[in-house]
Amino acid sequence: MNLIGDIAGNFKTLLALLKKMPDDEPIGLGDLNDRGPRSREVFDFFMKNGRSLLGNHEHMMLNHLIKSNYYREGTWLDAWGSETLKSFHDIKKMDPYVDWLKDLPLFIETNELILTHAPIAGILKTFDDGLNLGNNYYSEETFTSFIWNYYHPPKRKEKYQICGHLNQIKPRFFEDDNGDFGICVDTSPSKLLTGIHWPSKKIYQQEYID
């Protein structure tokens, strides 16, 4: 599996990164959209190839488009949602994307891995508590959920944890006395897209070219 950190609308960068990686299934760890100029193209890619998790930026976009009251009005636009809208040109054609966003999972679990957009909060009483997004953005549950948490994770289920979301200059390993048990691969502040191949654990990076 090729596990890709926050792409943030950088489609050309994504393709360049995948050319460096083994020929394997691409999995987006969320935040496919916003900031960069080609969010629609990133969505189109993952609708046809591989899989993706739901990130907080997809969640903001979805709630903006369905006109829910989960976020304050304008929250998504303030978070570079306007860049995503530019990439669509015609918002009347966004219904298939809304349906796709609604079906994105909050986590993917295999025999060896737990994949989430945000790290799994250590204060969660149970793993499934991370699925609770609360009634609105200001709910206590929101900030410990799988799309918004910023707390570092503890080891869980003896499985390796891979996430994005944390806006790191370089990949950050999560470690205990026995070594690393997880990694965050969101390196967007460095204008680098980072991916990690599993099971080799080899890290690949590509400078933004969009």
Tab-separated table of C-alpha atoms in Angstrom:
chain	number	residue	atom	x	y	z
A	1	MET	CA	0.000	0.000	0.000
A	2	ASN	CA	1.109	3.552	-0.775
A	3	LEU	CA	-0.181	5.708	2.085
A	4	ILE	CA	-0.259	9.386	1.179
A	5	GLY	CA	-0.362	12.335	3.583
A	6	ASP	CA	-2.396	15.522	3.169
A	7	ILE	CA	-2.451	16.241	-0.584
A	8	ALA	CA	-4.318	19.541	-0.235
A	9	GLY	CA	-5.262	19.939	-3.884
A	10	ASN	CA	-1.794	19.275	-5.312
A	11	PHE	CA	-2.672	16.791	-8.036
A	12	LYS	CA	0.472	17.047	-10.182
A	13	THR	CA	2.519	16.582	-7.036
A	14	LEU	CA	0.526	13.464	-6.154
A	15	LEU	CA	1.183	11.893	-9.548
A	16	ALA	CA	4.888	12.709	-9.325
A	17	LEU	CA	5.089	11.152	-5.851
A	18	LEU	CA	3.313	7.973	-6.946
A	19	LYS	CA	5.786	7.580	-9.831
A	20	LYS	CA	8.528	7.311	-7.211
A	21	MET	CA	6.669	4.714	-5.154
A	22	PRO	CA	6.132	0.999	-5.811
A	23	ASP	CA	3.249	-0.008	-8.062
A	24	ASP	CA	0.753	-0.544	-5.282
A	25	GLU	CA	-2.679	0.620	-4.109
A	26	PRO	CA	-2.785	4.350	-3.257
A	27	ILE	CA	-4.599	5.290	-0.065
A	28	GLY	CA	-5.187	8.933	0.802
A	29	LEU	CA	-5.120	9.714	4.516
A	30	GLY	CA	-7.572	12.596	4.162
A	31	ASP	CA	-7.341	16.311	3.378
A	32	LEU	CA	-7.258	15.678	-0.333
A	33	ASN	CA	-8.571	19.159	-0.999
A	34	ASP	CA	-8.106	22.896	-0.351
A	35	ARG	CA	-4.994	25.105	-0.496
A	36	GLY	CA	-3.731	23.777	-3.848
A	37	PRO	CA	-5.261	24.486	-7.266
A	38	ARG	CA	-6.414	20.992	-8.314
A	39	SER	CA	-8.696	19.534	-5.645
A	40	ARG	CA	-11.225	18.299	-8.206
A	41	GLU	CA	-8.519	16.349	-10.023
A	42	VAL	CA	-7.401	14.771	-6.737
A	43	PHE	CA	-10.987	13.736	-5.978
A	44	ASP	CA	-11.384	12.328	-9.501
A	45	PHE	CA	-8.232	10.273	-9.040
A	46	PHE	CA	-9.321	8.673	-5.779
A	47	MET	CA	-12.855	8.092	-7.008
A	48	LYS	CA	-11.289	5.837	-9.662
A	49	ASN	CA	-8.132	4.588	-7.942
A	50	GLY	CA	-7.413	3.179	-4.514
A	51	ARG	CA	-9.150	4.467	-1.413
A	52	SER	CA	-9.242	7.495	0.847
A	53	LEU	CA	-10.155	8.408	4.393
A	54	LEU	CA	-12.296	11.369	5.368
A	55	GLY	CA	-10.231	14.299	6.613
A	56	ASN	CA	-11.371	17.438	8.381
A	57	HIS	CA	-11.150	19.442	5.145
A	58	GLU	CA	-13.448	17.002	3.325
A	59	HIS	CA	-15.755	17.138	6.322
A	60	MET	CA	-15.866	20.946	6.217
A	61	MET	CA	-16.501	20.840	2.474
A	62	LEU	CA	-19.292	18.285	2.782
A	63	ASN	CA	-21.091	20.202	5.508
A	64	HIS	CA	-20.771	23.434	3.536
A	65	LEU	CA	-22.272	21.863	0.417
A	66	ILE	CA	-25.179	20.165	2.195
A	67	LYS	CA	-25.779	23.390	4.149
A	68	SER	CA	-25.642	21.786	7.584
A	69	ASN	CA	-25.135	23.754	10.775
A	70	TYR	CA	-22.192	21.676	12.007
A	71	TYR	CA	-19.687	24.483	11.322
A	72	ARG	CA	-20.047	28.228	11.553
A	73	GLU	CA	-21.029	29.670	8.186
A	74	GLY	CA	-17.938	30.402	6.138
A	75	THR	CA	-15.643	28.055	8.075
A	76	TRP	CA	-14.732	25.993	5.031
A	77	LEU	CA	-14.186	29.041	2.835
A	78	ASP	CA	-11.849	30.475	5.471
A	79	ALA	CA	-9.902	27.180	5.337
A	80	TRP	CA	-9.082	27.545	1.605
A	81	GLY	CA	-12.376	26.064	0.471
A	82	SER	CA	-12.546	28.828	-2.115
A	83	GLU	CA	-9.559	27.204	-3.862
A	84	THR	CA	-11.479	23.944	-4.105
A	85	LEU	CA	-14.491	25.715	-5.572
A	86	LYS	CA	-12.278	27.305	-8.239
A	87	SER	CA	-11.124	23.865	-9.340
A	88	PHE	CA	-14.709	22.784	-10.012
A	89	HIS	CA	-15.703	25.775	-12.159
A	90	ASP	CA	-19.350	24.662	-12.075
A	91	ILE	CA	-20.724	23.898	-8.609
A	92	LYS	CA	-23.847	22.397	-10.188
A	93	LYS	CA	-21.740	19.354	-11.076
A	94	MET	CA	-20.709	18.603	-7.505
A	95	ASP	CA	-23.494	16.182	-6.514
A	96	PRO	CA	-21.462	13.016	-7.364
A	97	TYR	CA	-18.635	14.334	-5.184
A	98	VAL	CA	-21.003	14.974	-2.288
A	99	ASP	CA	-22.238	11.388	-2.491
A	100	TRP	CA	-18.658	10.102	-2.567
A	101	LEU	CA	-17.600	12.237	0.390
A	102	LYS	CA	-20.514	10.917	2.445
A	103	ASP	CA	-19.189	7.374	2.019
A	104	LEU	CA	-15.559	8.007	2.979
A	105	PRO	CA	-14.540	6.030	6.087
A	106	LEU	CA	-13.073	7.551	9.259
A	107	PHE	CA	-10.505	4.753	9.592
A	108	ILE	CA	-9.101	1.733	7.780
A	109	GLU	CA	-7.850	-1.222	9.784
A	110	THR	CA	-5.847	-4.210	8.577
A	111	ASN	CA	-4.079	-7.025	10.388
A	112	GLU	CA	-1.033	-4.774	10.819
A	113	LEU	CA	-2.235	-1.174	10.494
A	114	ILE	CA	-4.666	1.424	11.769
A	115	LEU	CA	-5.067	4.350	9.372
A	116	THR	CA	-6.795	7.556	10.445
A	117	HIS	CA	-6.632	11.147	9.270
A	118	ALA	CA	-5.786	12.576	12.695
A	119	PRO	CA	-3.855	10.633	15.342
A	120	ILE	CA	-5.908	8.541	17.732
A	121	ALA	CA	-6.325	10.493	20.962
A	122	GLY	CA	-4.951	8.813	24.049
A	123	ILE	CA	-7.791	10.113	26.195
A	124	LEU	CA	-10.383	8.096	24.279
A	125	LYS	CA	-11.925	5.454	26.531
A	126	THR	CA	-12.467	3.128	23.572
A	127	PHE	CA	-11.234	3.122	19.989
A	128	ASP	CA	-14.767	3.615	18.665
A	129	ASP	CA	-15.105	6.880	20.611
A	130	GLY	CA	-12.954	8.445	17.896
A	131	LEU	CA	-15.818	7.935	15.460
A	132	ASN	CA	-17.958	10.382	17.444
A	133	LEU	CA	-17.769	13.777	15.741
A	134	GLY	CA	-20.208	15.437	18.129
A	135	ASN	CA	-23.242	17.516	17.231
A	136	ASN	CA	-21.239	20.471	15.939
A	137	TYR	CA	-17.682	21.763	15.647
A	138	TYR	CA	-17.724	23.076	19.221
A	139	SER	CA	-18.637	19.711	20.744
A	140	GLU	CA	-16.082	18.188	23.091
A	141	GLU	CA	-16.099	15.009	21.016
A	142	THR	CA	-15.011	16.870	17.888
A	143	PHE	CA	-11.533	17.615	19.182
A	144	THR	CA	-10.733	14.001	20.076
A	145	SER	CA	-12.220	12.542	16.887
A	146	PHE	CA	-10.395	10.774	14.072
A	147	ILE	CA	-10.556	13.901	11.901
A	148	TRP	CA	-9.689	16.712	14.346
A	149	ASN	CA	-7.521	15.363	17.183
A	150	TYR	CA	-4.073	16.914	17.722
A	151	TYR	CA	-3.026	14.865	20.780
A	152	HIS	CA	-0.236	12.341	20.238
A	153	PRO	CA	-1.443	8.736	20.174
A	154	PRO	CA	-0.581	5.884	22.509
A	155	LYS	CA	0.060	2.405	21.185
A	156	ARG	CA	-3.204	0.635	20.411
A	157	LYS	CA	-4.029	-2.937	19.489
A	158	GLU	CA	-0.327	-3.620	18.826
A	159	LYS	CA	-0.862	-2.231	15.324
A	160	TYR	CA	1.175	0.403	13.510
A	161	GLN	CA	-0.660	3.727	13.259
A	162	ILE	CA	-0.335	6.013	10.238
A	163	CYS	CA	-1.994	9.411	10.032
A	164	GLY	CA	-1.743	12.914	8.595
A	165	HIS	CA	-3.271	16.161	9.848
A	166	LEU	CA	-0.560	17.451	12.194
A	167	ASN	CA	1.139	19.948	9.839
A	168	GLN	CA	4.709	18.826	10.496
A	169	ILE	CA	7.910	20.089	8.883
A	170	LYS	CA	9.030	16.474	8.475
A	171	PRO	CA	7.490	13.052	9.139
A	172	ARG	CA	6.985	12.500	12.883
A	173	PHE	CA	7.374	9.083	14.405
A	174	PHE	CA	5.377	8.088	17.471
A	175	GLU	CA	7.617	6.118	19.808
A	176	ASP	CA	7.828	4.373	23.148
A	177	ASP	CA	10.620	2.420	24.852
A	178	ASN	CA	10.222	-0.374	22.311
A	179	GLY	CA	10.624	1.852	19.259
A	180	ASP	CA	8.200	3.496	16.848
A	181	PHE	CA	4.597	2.372	16.668
A	182	GLY	CA	3.281	5.001	14.272
A	183	ILE	CA	4.004	7.972	12.049
A	184	CYS	CA	2.411	11.223	10.871
A	185	VAL	CA	3.132	11.918	7.192
A	186	ASP	CA	1.574	15.368	6.809
A	187	THR	CA	4.474	17.617	5.777
A	188	SER	CA	2.456	20.353	4.066
A	189	PRO	CA	4.226	23.272	5.860
A	190	SER	CA	7.404	22.256	4.023
A	191	LYS	CA	5.555	22.188	0.696
A	192	LEU	CA	6.389	18.512	0.498
A	193	LEU	CA	3.971	15.682	-0.137
A	194	THR	CA	4.974	12.594	1.839
A	195	GLY	CA	3.977	8.981	1.384
A	196	ILE	CA	4.987	5.793	3.144
A	197	HIS	CA	4.927	2.378	1.529
A	198	TRP	CA	3.705	-0.558	3.559
A	199	PRO	CA	5.062	-3.044	4.495
A	200	SER	CA	8.516	-1.724	3.582
A	201	LYS	CA	7.990	1.448	5.710
A	202	LYS	CA	10.052	3.344	3.145
A	203	ILE	CA	9.254	7.061	3.053
A	204	TYR	CA	8.953	8.935	-0.234
A	205	GLN	CA	8.644	12.690	-0.759
A	206	GLN	CA	7.891	15.099	-3.582
A	207	GLU	CA	8.223	18.880	-3.602
A	208	TYR	CA	5.057	20.705	-4.625
A	209	ILE	CA	4.949	21.279	-8.378
A	210	ASP	CA	1.360	22.464	-8.776
